[in-house]
């Protein structure tokens, strides 16, 4: 069983930055594809970013491309989401997810088997 714990959320002004962390059980970041999703009030959960092994390939939603960066520290079993130039539209609960390598698109929620509890990100204008 893979357990994921997010941290790093909070309140920030528009234009600011936050770094989210997702720490998993042993070897999580090394064996699984890792993704970040977010869900704003009244909206569906949407893909934000993903990273997968063994090539450390990354992909991003168009809405965050150039502002967010996903990375991993395998030694710490942790995946990060660096978020810069935040806007109020980025306000949401952010979820970390892990899933086995498969042919299912990493941008879809069903590609992931394990989910964290979520961390709130609020960007004020």
PDB file of C-alpha atoms in Angstrom:
ATOM      1  CA  UNK A   1       0.000   0.000   0.000  1.00  0.00           C
ATOM      2  CA  UNK A   2       1.348   3.378  -1.023  1.00  0.00           C
ATOM      3  CA  UNK A   3       0.650   6.297   1.257  1.00  0.00           C
ATOM      4  CA  UNK A   4       1.094   9.878   0.111  1.00  0.00           C
ATOM      5  CA  UNK A   5       1.269  12.945   2.323  1.00  0.00           C
ATOM      6  CA  UNK A   6       1.182  16.452   0.874  1.00  0.00           C
ATOM      7  CA  UNK A   7       2.431  19.582   2.572  1.00  0.00           C
ATOM      8  CA  UNK A   8       3.364  23.136   1.718  1.00  0.00           C
ATOM      9  CA  UNK A   9       0.015  24.657   0.952  1.00  0.00           C
ATOM     10  CA  UNK A  10      -1.084  27.985   2.348  1.00  0.00           C
ATOM     11  CA  UNK A  11      -2.132  31.544   1.618  1.00  0.00           C
ATOM     12  CA  UNK A  12      -0.060  33.646  -0.760  1.00  0.00           C
ATOM     13  CA  UNK A  13      -0.557  36.899  -2.631  1.00  0.00           C
ATOM     14  CA  UNK A  14      -0.886  36.975  -6.390  1.00  0.00           C
ATOM     15  CA  UNK A  15       2.527  36.845  -8.002  1.00  0.00           C
ATOM     16  CA  UNK A  16       3.968  34.856  -5.141  1.00  0.00           C
ATOM     17  CA  UNK A  17       5.335  31.337  -4.938  1.00  0.00           C
ATOM     18  CA  UNK A  18       4.747  28.134  -3.032  1.00  0.00           C
ATOM     19  CA  UNK A  19       6.401  24.741  -3.091  1.00  0.00           C
ATOM     20  CA  UNK A  20       4.269  21.703  -2.433  1.00  0.00           C
ATOM     21  CA  UNK A  21       5.792  18.447  -1.266  1.00  0.00           C
ATOM     22  CA  UNK A  22       4.452  14.927  -1.559  1.00  0.00           C
ATOM     23  CA  UNK A  23       6.216  12.271   0.474  1.00  0.00           C
ATOM     24  CA  UNK A  24       5.404   8.667  -0.258  1.00  0.00           C
ATOM     25  CA  UNK A  25       6.197   5.323   1.204  1.00  0.00           C
ATOM     26  CA  UNK A  26       9.385   3.577   0.220  1.00  0.00           C
ATOM     27  CA  UNK A  27      10.440   3.803  -3.423  1.00  0.00           C
ATOM     28  CA  UNK A  28       7.274   5.643  -4.449  1.00  0.00           C
ATOM     29  CA  UNK A  29       8.957   8.349  -6.465  1.00  0.00           C
ATOM     30  CA  UNK A  30      11.267   5.819  -8.059  1.00  0.00           C
ATOM     31  CA  UNK A  31       8.761   3.180  -9.134  1.00  0.00           C
ATOM     32  CA  UNK A  32       5.618   5.080  -9.965  1.00  0.00           C
ATOM     33  CA  UNK A  33       4.518   7.889 -12.145  1.00  0.00           C
ATOM     34  CA  UNK A  34       3.672  10.864  -9.965  1.00  0.00           C
ATOM     35  CA  UNK A  35       1.116  13.509 -10.655  1.00  0.00           C
ATOM     36  CA  UNK A  36      -0.387  16.648  -9.207  1.00  0.00           C
ATOM     37  CA  UNK A  37      -4.046  17.485  -9.633  1.00  0.00           C
ATOM     38  CA  UNK A  38      -6.158  20.286  -8.223  1.00  0.00           C
ATOM     39  CA  UNK A  39      -9.806  20.913  -7.508  1.00  0.00           C
ATOM     40  CA  UNK A  40     -11.330  24.340  -7.064  1.00  0.00           C
ATOM     41  CA  UNK A  41     -14.720  24.828  -5.359  1.00  0.00           C
ATOM     42  CA  UNK A  42     -17.537  23.832  -7.671  1.00  0.00           C
ATOM     43  CA  UNK A  43     -15.177  22.488 -10.320  1.00  0.00           C
ATOM     44  CA  UNK A  44     -13.947  19.075 -11.347  1.00  0.00           C
ATOM     45  CA  UNK A  45     -10.524  17.814 -10.430  1.00  0.00           C
ATOM     46  CA  UNK A  46      -8.029  18.794 -13.103  1.00  0.00           C
ATOM     47  CA  UNK A  47      -4.567  17.694 -14.077  1.00  0.00           C
ATOM     48  CA  UNK A  48      -1.667  19.982 -13.210  1.00  0.00           C
ATOM     49  CA  UNK A  49       1.631  18.170 -13.762  1.00  0.00           C
ATOM     50  CA  UNK A  50       3.167  14.704 -13.941  1.00  0.00           C
ATOM     51  CA  UNK A  51       6.576  13.070 -13.846  1.00  0.00           C
ATOM     52  CA  UNK A  52       7.521   9.489 -14.644  1.00  0.00           C
ATOM     53  CA  UNK A  53      10.476   7.145 -14.661  1.00  0.00           C
ATOM     54  CA  UNK A  54      12.918   6.094 -15.869  1.00  0.00           C
ATOM     55  CA  UNK A  55      13.438   9.163 -18.030  1.00  0.00           C
ATOM     56  CA  UNK A  56      12.200  11.800 -15.560  1.00  0.00           C
ATOM     57  CA  UNK A  57       9.845  12.987 -18.267  1.00  0.00           C
ATOM     58  CA  UNK A  58       7.488  15.766 -17.247  1.00  0.00           C
ATOM     59  CA  UNK A  59       4.290  17.196 -18.647  1.00  0.00           C
ATOM     60  CA  UNK A  60       2.106  20.124 -17.617  1.00  0.00           C
ATOM     61  CA  UNK A  61      -1.348  21.496 -18.106  1.00  0.00           C
ATOM     62  CA  UNK A  62      -1.341  24.469 -20.443  1.00  0.00           C
ATOM     63  CA  UNK A  63      -2.651  26.702 -17.649  1.00  0.00           C
ATOM     64  CA  UNK A  64       0.483  26.197 -15.547  1.00  0.00           C
ATOM     65  CA  UNK A  65       3.153  25.664 -18.188  1.00  0.00           C
ATOM     66  CA  UNK A  66       6.086  27.986 -17.610  1.00  0.00           C
ATOM     67  CA  UNK A  67       4.994  28.780 -14.051  1.00  0.00           C
ATOM     68  CA  UNK A  68       4.978  25.408 -12.289  1.00  0.00           C
ATOM     69  CA  UNK A  69       7.697  22.776 -12.130  1.00  0.00           C
ATOM     70  CA  UNK A  70       7.478  19.192 -10.920  1.00  0.00           C
ATOM     71  CA  UNK A  71      10.567  17.427  -9.652  1.00  0.00           C
ATOM     72  CA  UNK A  72      11.536  14.523  -7.446  1.00  0.00           C
ATOM     73  CA  UNK A  73      14.060  13.556  -4.825  1.00  0.00           C
ATOM     74  CA  UNK A  74      14.243   9.782  -4.976  1.00  0.00           C
ATOM     75  CA  UNK A  75      16.368   9.554  -1.847  1.00  0.00           C
ATOM     76  CA  UNK A  76      13.602  11.254   0.110  1.00  0.00           C
ATOM     77  CA  UNK A  77      10.728   9.538  -1.756  1.00  0.00           C
ATOM     78  CA  UNK A  78       9.395  13.023  -2.344  1.00  0.00           C
ATOM     79  CA  UNK A  79       7.936  14.821  -5.315  1.00  0.00           C
ATOM     80  CA  UNK A  80       7.720  18.591  -5.410  1.00  0.00           C
ATOM     81  CA  UNK A  81       5.567  21.094  -7.213  1.00  0.00           C
ATOM     82  CA  UNK A  82       7.199  24.503  -7.402  1.00  0.00           C
ATOM     83  CA  UNK A  83       4.542  27.099  -8.170  1.00  0.00           C
ATOM     84  CA  UNK A  84       5.586  30.582  -9.265  1.00  0.00           C
ATOM     85  CA  UNK A  85       3.677  33.617 -10.506  1.00  0.00           C
ATOM     86  CA  UNK A  86       0.566  32.403  -8.757  1.00  0.00           C
ATOM     87  CA  UNK A  87      -2.804  33.904  -9.627  1.00  0.00           C
ATOM     88  CA  UNK A  88      -6.181  33.698  -7.857  1.00  0.00           C
ATOM     89  CA  UNK A  89      -7.205  31.161 -10.514  1.00  0.00           C
ATOM     90  CA  UNK A  90      -4.669  28.752  -9.013  1.00  0.00           C
ATOM     91  CA  UNK A  91      -6.662  28.623  -5.778  1.00  0.00           C
ATOM     92  CA  UNK A  92      -7.646  25.001  -5.156  1.00  0.00           C
ATOM     93  CA  UNK A  93      -6.989  21.911  -3.124  1.00  0.00           C
ATOM     94  CA  UNK A  94      -3.921  20.265  -4.611  1.00  0.00           C
ATOM     95  CA  UNK A  95      -3.621  16.495  -4.625  1.00  0.00           C
ATOM     96  CA  UNK A  96      -0.602  14.293  -5.149  1.00  0.00           C
ATOM     97  CA  UNK A  97      -1.132  10.970  -6.910  1.00  0.00           C
ATOM     98  CA  UNK A  98       0.904   7.890  -7.757  1.00  0.00           C
ATOM     99  CA  UNK A  99       0.239   5.188 -10.274  1.00  0.00           C
ATOM    100  CA  UNK A 100       1.941   2.289 -12.004  1.00  0.00           C
ATOM    101  CA  UNK A 101       3.545   2.868 -15.343  1.00  0.00           C
ATOM    102  CA  UNK A 102       0.877   2.141 -17.963  1.00  0.00           C
ATOM    103  CA  UNK A 103      -0.511   3.257 -21.285  1.00  0.00           C
ATOM    104  CA  UNK A 104      -3.200   5.377 -19.662  1.00  0.00           C
ATOM    105  CA  UNK A 105      -2.564   9.060 -20.161  1.00  0.00           C
ATOM    106  CA  UNK A 106      -0.837  10.640 -17.184  1.00  0.00           C
ATOM    107  CA  UNK A 107      -3.216  13.573 -17.513  1.00  0.00           C
ATOM    108  CA  UNK A 108      -6.209  11.498 -16.487  1.00  0.00           C
ATOM    109  CA  UNK A 109      -7.127  10.761 -12.877  1.00  0.00           C
ATOM    110  CA  UNK A 110      -7.794   7.087 -13.628  1.00  0.00           C
ATOM    111  CA  UNK A 111      -4.112   6.603 -14.401  1.00  0.00           C
ATOM    112  CA  UNK A 112      -3.374   6.936 -10.694  1.00  0.00           C
ATOM    113  CA  UNK A 113      -4.005   4.358  -8.034  1.00  0.00           C
ATOM    114  CA  UNK A 114      -3.032   6.234  -4.898  1.00  0.00           C
ATOM    115  CA  UNK A 115      -3.965   9.722  -3.727  1.00  0.00           C
ATOM    116  CA  UNK A 116      -2.946  12.014  -0.928  1.00  0.00           C
ATOM    117  CA  UNK A 117      -5.367  13.875   1.309  1.00  0.00           C
ATOM    118  CA  UNK A 118      -4.833  17.209  -0.428  1.00  0.00           C
ATOM    119  CA  UNK A 119      -3.392  20.551   0.624  1.00  0.00           C
ATOM    120  CA  UNK A 120      -5.139  23.893   0.265  1.00  0.00           C
ATOM    121  CA  UNK A 121      -3.570  26.632  -1.827  1.00  0.00           C
ATOM    122  CA  UNK A 122      -5.204  30.051  -1.665  1.00  0.00           C
ATOM    123  CA  UNK A 123      -3.981  32.948  -3.778  1.00  0.00           C
ATOM    124  CA  UNK A 124      -5.285  36.387  -2.862  1.00  0.00           C
ATOM    125  CA  UNK A 125      -5.577  39.220  -5.353  1.00  0.00           C
TER     126      UNK A 125
END
